[in-house]
Amino acid sequence: MTIMEIYGEFKPYLSKIRDDVMKKLSDLNQREIDNHKTKLYEHLIGRVKTENSMVEKCQRKGFPLSPEGALHECKDAIGIRIVCNFIDDVYRSIDLLKHVDWCEVVKEKDYITRSKPNGYRSYHLILKVNTPYPYVDDCTPGCYFVEVQLRTIAMDSWASLEHEMKYKHTIENSEQIGRELKRCADQLASCDVQMQTIRQLIHEND
Ligand code: GTP
Ligand code: MG
């Protein structure tokens, strides 16, 4: 099977944009540390979706197998995860992202307030990012989409394990595994709330 070059001539820009956006986020974090002595997030990870996964996704969603389908219709070729210590930090990061001049939030999904039925919690943003790299779509030349997932360490550990185990269920025990995973997600969510309360109590004495 030949490898489909779905990103075409735009492929080299994708990892550069991922790195540029991660640098901007890291600057934002540093500014918060300098100004308020509290960090925005614990860590960041970024990835560019492989061309094979992108082809599979475009086929599944009925998008054209072209740079247009992969970079414009599908908006998660570039993905960045922001992992925060506390739930408040997630919302503080979102608020800051909505006010920076280098991107625009074009879509958001709050799976924290309304978790997915399986217990998944996370806040997803699609950013339209201004870049110095060429891309012609029906919006602005030079704009690329970036998917940002924001979650706490607890939500992140659950999502990683659930993702890891999702493919290992047998038909017979999948219902019980799903129930246990959901229970686990709800317990972690309650821990996040407790941790937030503890932080507030500590700060009351500042
Ligand atoms: P995708 O085709 O999966 O991209 O769906 P979508 O475009 O409707 O987006 P959605 O916001 O639901 O999910 C986007 C991404 O969030 C996924 O690619 C996963 O990385 C993550 N995600 C969503 N749901 C789950 C889940 O139930 N478990 C885990 N581990 N990750 C999830
Ligand atoms: Mg997606």
Short mmCIF file of C-alpha atoms and ligand atoms in Angstrom, two decimals:
data_model
loop_
_atom_site.label_atom_id
_atom_site.label_comp_id
_atom_site.label_asym_id
_atom_site.label_seq_id
_atom_site.Cartn_x
_atom_site.Cartn_y
_atom_site.Cartn_z
CA MET A 1 0.00 0.00 0.00
CA THR A 2 1.40 3.40 -0.92
CA ILE A 3 1.40 6.10 1.72
CA MET A 4 -1.05 8.80 0.85
CA GLU A 5 0.43 12.29 1.07
CA ILE A 6 -2.77 13.92 2.19
CA TYR A 7 -1.11 17.09 3.59
CA GLY A 8 0.59 17.73 0.24
CA GLU A 9 2.95 20.69 0.06
CA PHE A 10 1.69 21.98 3.42
CA LYS A 11 3.09 19.07 5.46
CA PRO A 12 6.40 20.76 6.49
CA TYR A 13 4.52 23.68 8.04
CA LEU A 14 2.44 21.56 10.41
CA SER A 15 5.16 20.68 12.92
CA LYS A 16 6.42 24.28 12.76
CA ILE A 17 2.94 25.59 13.63
CA ARG A 18 2.63 23.05 16.46
CA ASP A 19 5.96 24.28 17.86
CA ASP A 20 5.09 27.97 17.36
CA VAL A 21 1.78 27.59 19.19
CA MET A 22 3.40 25.60 22.01
CA LYS A 23 5.98 28.39 22.37
CA LYS A 24 3.20 30.99 22.58
CA LEU A 25 1.42 28.92 25.24
CA SER A 26 4.62 28.52 27.19
CA ASP A 27 5.18 32.31 27.07
CA LEU A 28 1.63 32.79 28.35
CA ASN A 29 2.38 30.40 31.21
CA GLN A 30 5.60 32.23 32.08
CA ARG A 31 3.79 35.56 32.12
CA GLU A 32 1.24 34.17 34.60
CA ILE A 33 4.07 32.87 36.80
CA ASP A 34 5.83 36.27 36.67
CA ASN A 35 2.66 38.29 37.30
CA HIS A 36 0.64 36.10 39.63
CA LYS A 37 3.16 33.54 40.94
CA THR A 38 0.86 30.75 39.78
CA LYS A 39 1.28 28.64 36.71
CA LEU A 40 -1.47 28.18 34.17
CA TYR A 41 -0.74 24.59 33.36
CA GLU A 42 1.41 21.71 34.53
CA HIS A 43 2.56 20.52 31.09
CA LEU A 44 1.85 20.64 27.37
CA ILE A 45 2.00 18.01 24.68
CA GLY A 46 1.65 18.52 20.97
CA ARG A 47 1.32 16.26 17.96
CA VAL A 48 0.72 16.31 14.23
CA LYS A 49 -1.76 13.61 13.18
CA THR A 50 -0.04 11.03 10.97
CA GLU A 51 -1.11 11.03 7.33
CA ASN A 52 -2.44 7.48 7.70
CA SER A 53 -4.70 8.46 10.62
CA MET A 54 -5.80 11.56 8.71
CA VAL A 55 -6.74 9.52 5.64
CA GLU A 56 -8.72 7.14 7.86
CA LYS A 57 -10.52 10.05 9.56
CA CYS A 58 -11.35 11.84 6.28
CA GLN A 59 -12.74 8.59 4.86
CA ARG A 60 -14.81 8.05 8.02
CA LYS A 61 -16.18 11.61 7.94
CA GLY A 62 -16.68 11.77 4.17
CA PHE A 63 -14.15 14.61 3.71
CA PRO A 64 -12.12 14.85 0.49
CA LEU A 65 -8.72 13.12 0.60
CA SER A 66 -6.87 16.34 -0.08
CA PRO A 67 -5.10 19.11 1.89
CA GLU A 68 -8.45 20.93 1.87
CA GLY A 69 -10.16 17.96 3.56
CA ALA A 70 -7.28 17.32 5.96
CA LEU A 71 -6.50 20.90 7.00
CA HIS A 72 -9.73 22.79 6.55
CA GLU A 73 -12.69 20.43 6.86
CA CYS A 74 -10.89 18.34 9.46
CA LYS A 75 -9.54 20.71 12.09
CA ASP A 76 -7.31 18.52 14.25
CA ALA A 77 -4.26 17.84 12.06
CA ILE A 78 -2.37 19.83 14.70
CA GLY A 79 -3.32 18.98 18.28
CA ILE A 80 -2.11 20.37 21.59
CA ARG A 81 -3.07 19.15 25.05
CA ILE A 82 -2.84 21.52 28.01
CA VAL A 83 -2.75 19.60 31.28
CA CYS A 84 -3.55 21.71 34.35
CA ASN A 85 -3.28 21.12 38.08
CA PHE A 86 -6.72 22.49 38.97
CA ILE A 87 -10.10 22.89 37.23
CA ASP A 88 -9.89 26.69 37.72
CA ASP A 89 -6.64 26.73 35.75
CA VAL A 90 -8.42 25.09 32.80
CA TYR A 91 -10.99 27.89 32.69
CA ARG A 92 -8.33 30.58 33.29
CA SER A 93 -6.35 29.22 30.31
CA ILE A 94 -9.46 29.23 28.10
CA ASP A 95 -10.23 32.82 29.10
CA LEU A 96 -6.69 33.95 28.26
CA LEU A 97 -6.75 32.12 24.92
CA LYS A 98 -9.95 33.95 24.02
CA HIS A 99 -8.14 37.27 24.45
CA VAL A 100 -4.78 36.77 22.70
CA ASP A 101 -4.25 38.39 19.29
CA TRP A 102 -2.64 35.44 17.50
CA CYS A 103 -5.67 33.16 17.37
CA GLU A 104 -9.44 33.03 17.35
CA VAL A 105 -11.58 30.40 19.07
CA VAL A 106 -13.88 29.08 16.34
CA LYS A 107 -15.43 26.13 18.20
CA GLU A 108 -15.63 24.87 21.77
CA LYS A 109 -16.92 21.75 23.47
CA ASP A 110 -17.23 21.62 27.24
CA TYR A 111 -17.04 17.97 28.26
CA ILE A 112 -16.20 19.11 31.79
CA THR A 113 -19.59 20.61 32.66
CA ARG A 114 -21.26 17.87 30.62
CA SER A 115 -19.05 14.80 30.64
CA LYS A 116 -19.44 12.19 27.89
CA PRO A 117 -21.62 9.21 28.88
CA ASN A 118 -18.47 7.08 29.34
CA GLY A 119 -17.08 9.59 31.90
CA TYR A 120 -14.66 11.44 29.57
CA ARG A 121 -13.99 14.97 30.77
CA SER A 122 -12.02 17.62 28.89
CA TYR A 123 -12.54 21.05 27.30
CA HIS A 124 -11.92 21.17 23.56
CA LEU A 125 -11.20 24.30 21.55
CA ILE A 126 -10.61 24.70 17.85
CA LEU A 127 -8.32 27.68 17.30
CA LYS A 128 -7.83 29.47 14.01
CA VAL A 129 -4.22 30.54 14.20
CA ASN A 130 -2.50 33.24 12.16
CA THR A 131 0.75 31.89 10.75
CA PRO A 132 3.47 33.13 8.41
CA TYR A 133 3.00 30.00 6.28
CA PRO A 134 0.94 29.85 3.10
CA TYR A 135 -2.46 28.24 3.12
CA VAL A 136 -5.35 29.29 0.95
CA ASP A 137 -8.81 28.45 2.21
CA ASP A 138 -12.05 30.36 2.10
CA CYS A 139 -11.12 32.26 5.25
CA THR A 140 -7.77 33.97 5.41
CA PRO A 141 -4.55 32.90 3.70
CA GLY A 142 -2.02 31.77 6.30
CA CYS A 143 -4.60 30.55 8.82
CA TYR A 144 -4.42 27.01 10.16
CA PHE A 145 -6.67 25.19 12.62
CA VAL A 146 -5.34 23.74 15.86
CA GLU A 147 -7.30 21.52 18.25
CA VAL A 148 -6.57 22.24 21.90
CA GLN A 149 -7.67 19.85 24.64
CA LEU A 150 -7.58 21.26 28.17
CA ARG A 151 -7.97 19.03 31.20
CA THR A 152 -6.70 18.39 34.72
CA ILE A 153 -4.03 15.80 35.55
CA ALA A 154 -6.77 13.53 36.93
CA MET A 155 -8.89 13.82 33.75
CA ASP A 156 -5.77 13.26 31.67
CA SER A 157 -4.71 10.11 33.47
CA TRP A 158 -8.23 8.69 33.08
CA ALA A 159 -8.35 9.54 29.34
CA SER A 160 -4.94 7.96 28.72
CA LEU A 161 -5.86 4.73 30.46
CA GLU A 162 -9.30 4.59 28.85
CA HIS A 163 -7.76 5.17 25.42
CA GLU A 164 -5.17 2.47 26.10
CA MET A 165 -7.80 -0.06 27.23
CA LYS A 166 -10.54 0.80 24.72
CA TYR A 167 -9.09 -1.56 22.15
CA LYS A 168 -8.60 -4.42 24.57
CA HIS A 169 -12.18 -5.18 25.60
CA THR A 170 -13.73 -8.49 24.71
CA ILE A 171 -17.42 -8.39 23.81
CA GLU A 172 -18.35 -10.34 26.98
CA ASN A 173 -16.87 -8.01 29.59
CA SER A 174 -17.07 -4.63 27.89
CA GLU A 175 -20.24 -3.56 29.72
CA GLN A 176 -18.72 -4.13 33.14
CA ILE A 177 -15.44 -2.45 32.13
CA GLY A 178 -17.42 0.57 30.88
CA ARG A 179 -19.28 0.80 34.20
CA GLU A 180 -16.06 0.58 36.22
CA LEU A 181 -14.34 3.18 34.05
CA LYS A 182 -17.28 5.55 34.46
CA ARG A 183 -17.19 5.08 38.25
CA CYS A 184 -13.48 5.79 38.22
CA ALA A 185 -13.96 8.97 36.14
CA ASP A 186 -16.62 10.25 38.56
CA GLN A 187 -14.37 9.60 41.58
CA LEU A 188 -11.49 11.46 39.92
CA ALA A 189 -13.85 14.36 39.13
CA SER A 190 -14.86 14.53 42.76
CA CYS A 191 -11.15 14.58 43.75
CA ASP A 192 -10.60 17.50 41.36
CA VAL A 193 -13.36 19.44 43.15
CA GLN A 194 -11.83 18.62 46.56
CA MET A 195 -8.36 19.69 45.42
CA GLN A 196 -9.80 22.96 44.14
CA THR A 197 -11.45 23.56 47.53
CA ILE A 198 -8.17 22.85 49.33
CA ARG A 199 -6.36 25.36 47.13
CA GLN A 200 -8.99 28.00 47.87
CA LEU A 201 -8.63 27.37 51.61
CA ILE A 202 -4.86 27.80 51.36
CA HIS A 203 -5.20 31.03 49.40
CA GLU A 204 -7.66 32.50 51.92
CA ASN A 205 -4.71 32.78 54.31
CA ASP A 206 -2.44 34.58 51.81
P1 GTP B 1 -13.08 12.78 16.43
O1 GTP B 1 -13.48 12.21 15.12
O2 GTP B 1 -12.69 11.71 17.43
O3 GTP B 1 -12.02 13.84 16.31
O4 GTP B 1 -14.39 13.44 17.01
P2 GTP B 1 -14.90 14.95 17.05
O5 GTP B 1 -14.22 15.75 16.02
O6 GTP B 1 -16.39 14.94 17.13
O7 GTP B 1 -14.32 15.53 18.40
P3 GTP B 1 -14.43 15.28 19.94
O8 GTP B 1 -14.31 16.66 20.48
O9 GTP B 1 -15.57 14.48 20.43
O10 GTP B 1 -13.10 14.45 20.25
C1 GTP B 1 -11.88 14.87 19.80
C2 GTP B 1 -10.76 14.16 20.51
O11 GTP B 1 -10.97 14.12 21.92
C3 GTP B 1 -10.56 12.70 20.15
O12 GTP B 1 -9.81 12.57 18.98
C4 GTP B 1 -9.82 12.17 21.39
O13 GTP B 1 -8.46 12.58 21.38
C5 GTP B 1 -10.50 12.93 22.49
N1 GTP B 1 -11.65 12.16 23.02
C6 GTP B 1 -12.95 12.38 22.75
N2 GTP B 1 -13.73 11.48 23.40
C7 GTP B 1 -12.89 10.68 24.09
C8 GTP B 1 -13.10 9.54 24.95
O14 GTP B 1 -14.21 9.09 25.20
N3 GTP B 1 -11.98 8.97 25.49
C9 GTP B 1 -10.73 9.45 25.25
N4 GTP B 1 -9.70 8.81 25.82
N5 GTP B 1 -10.50 10.50 24.44
C10 GTP B 1 -11.57 11.11 23.86
MG MG B 2 -11.02 15.48 16.69
#
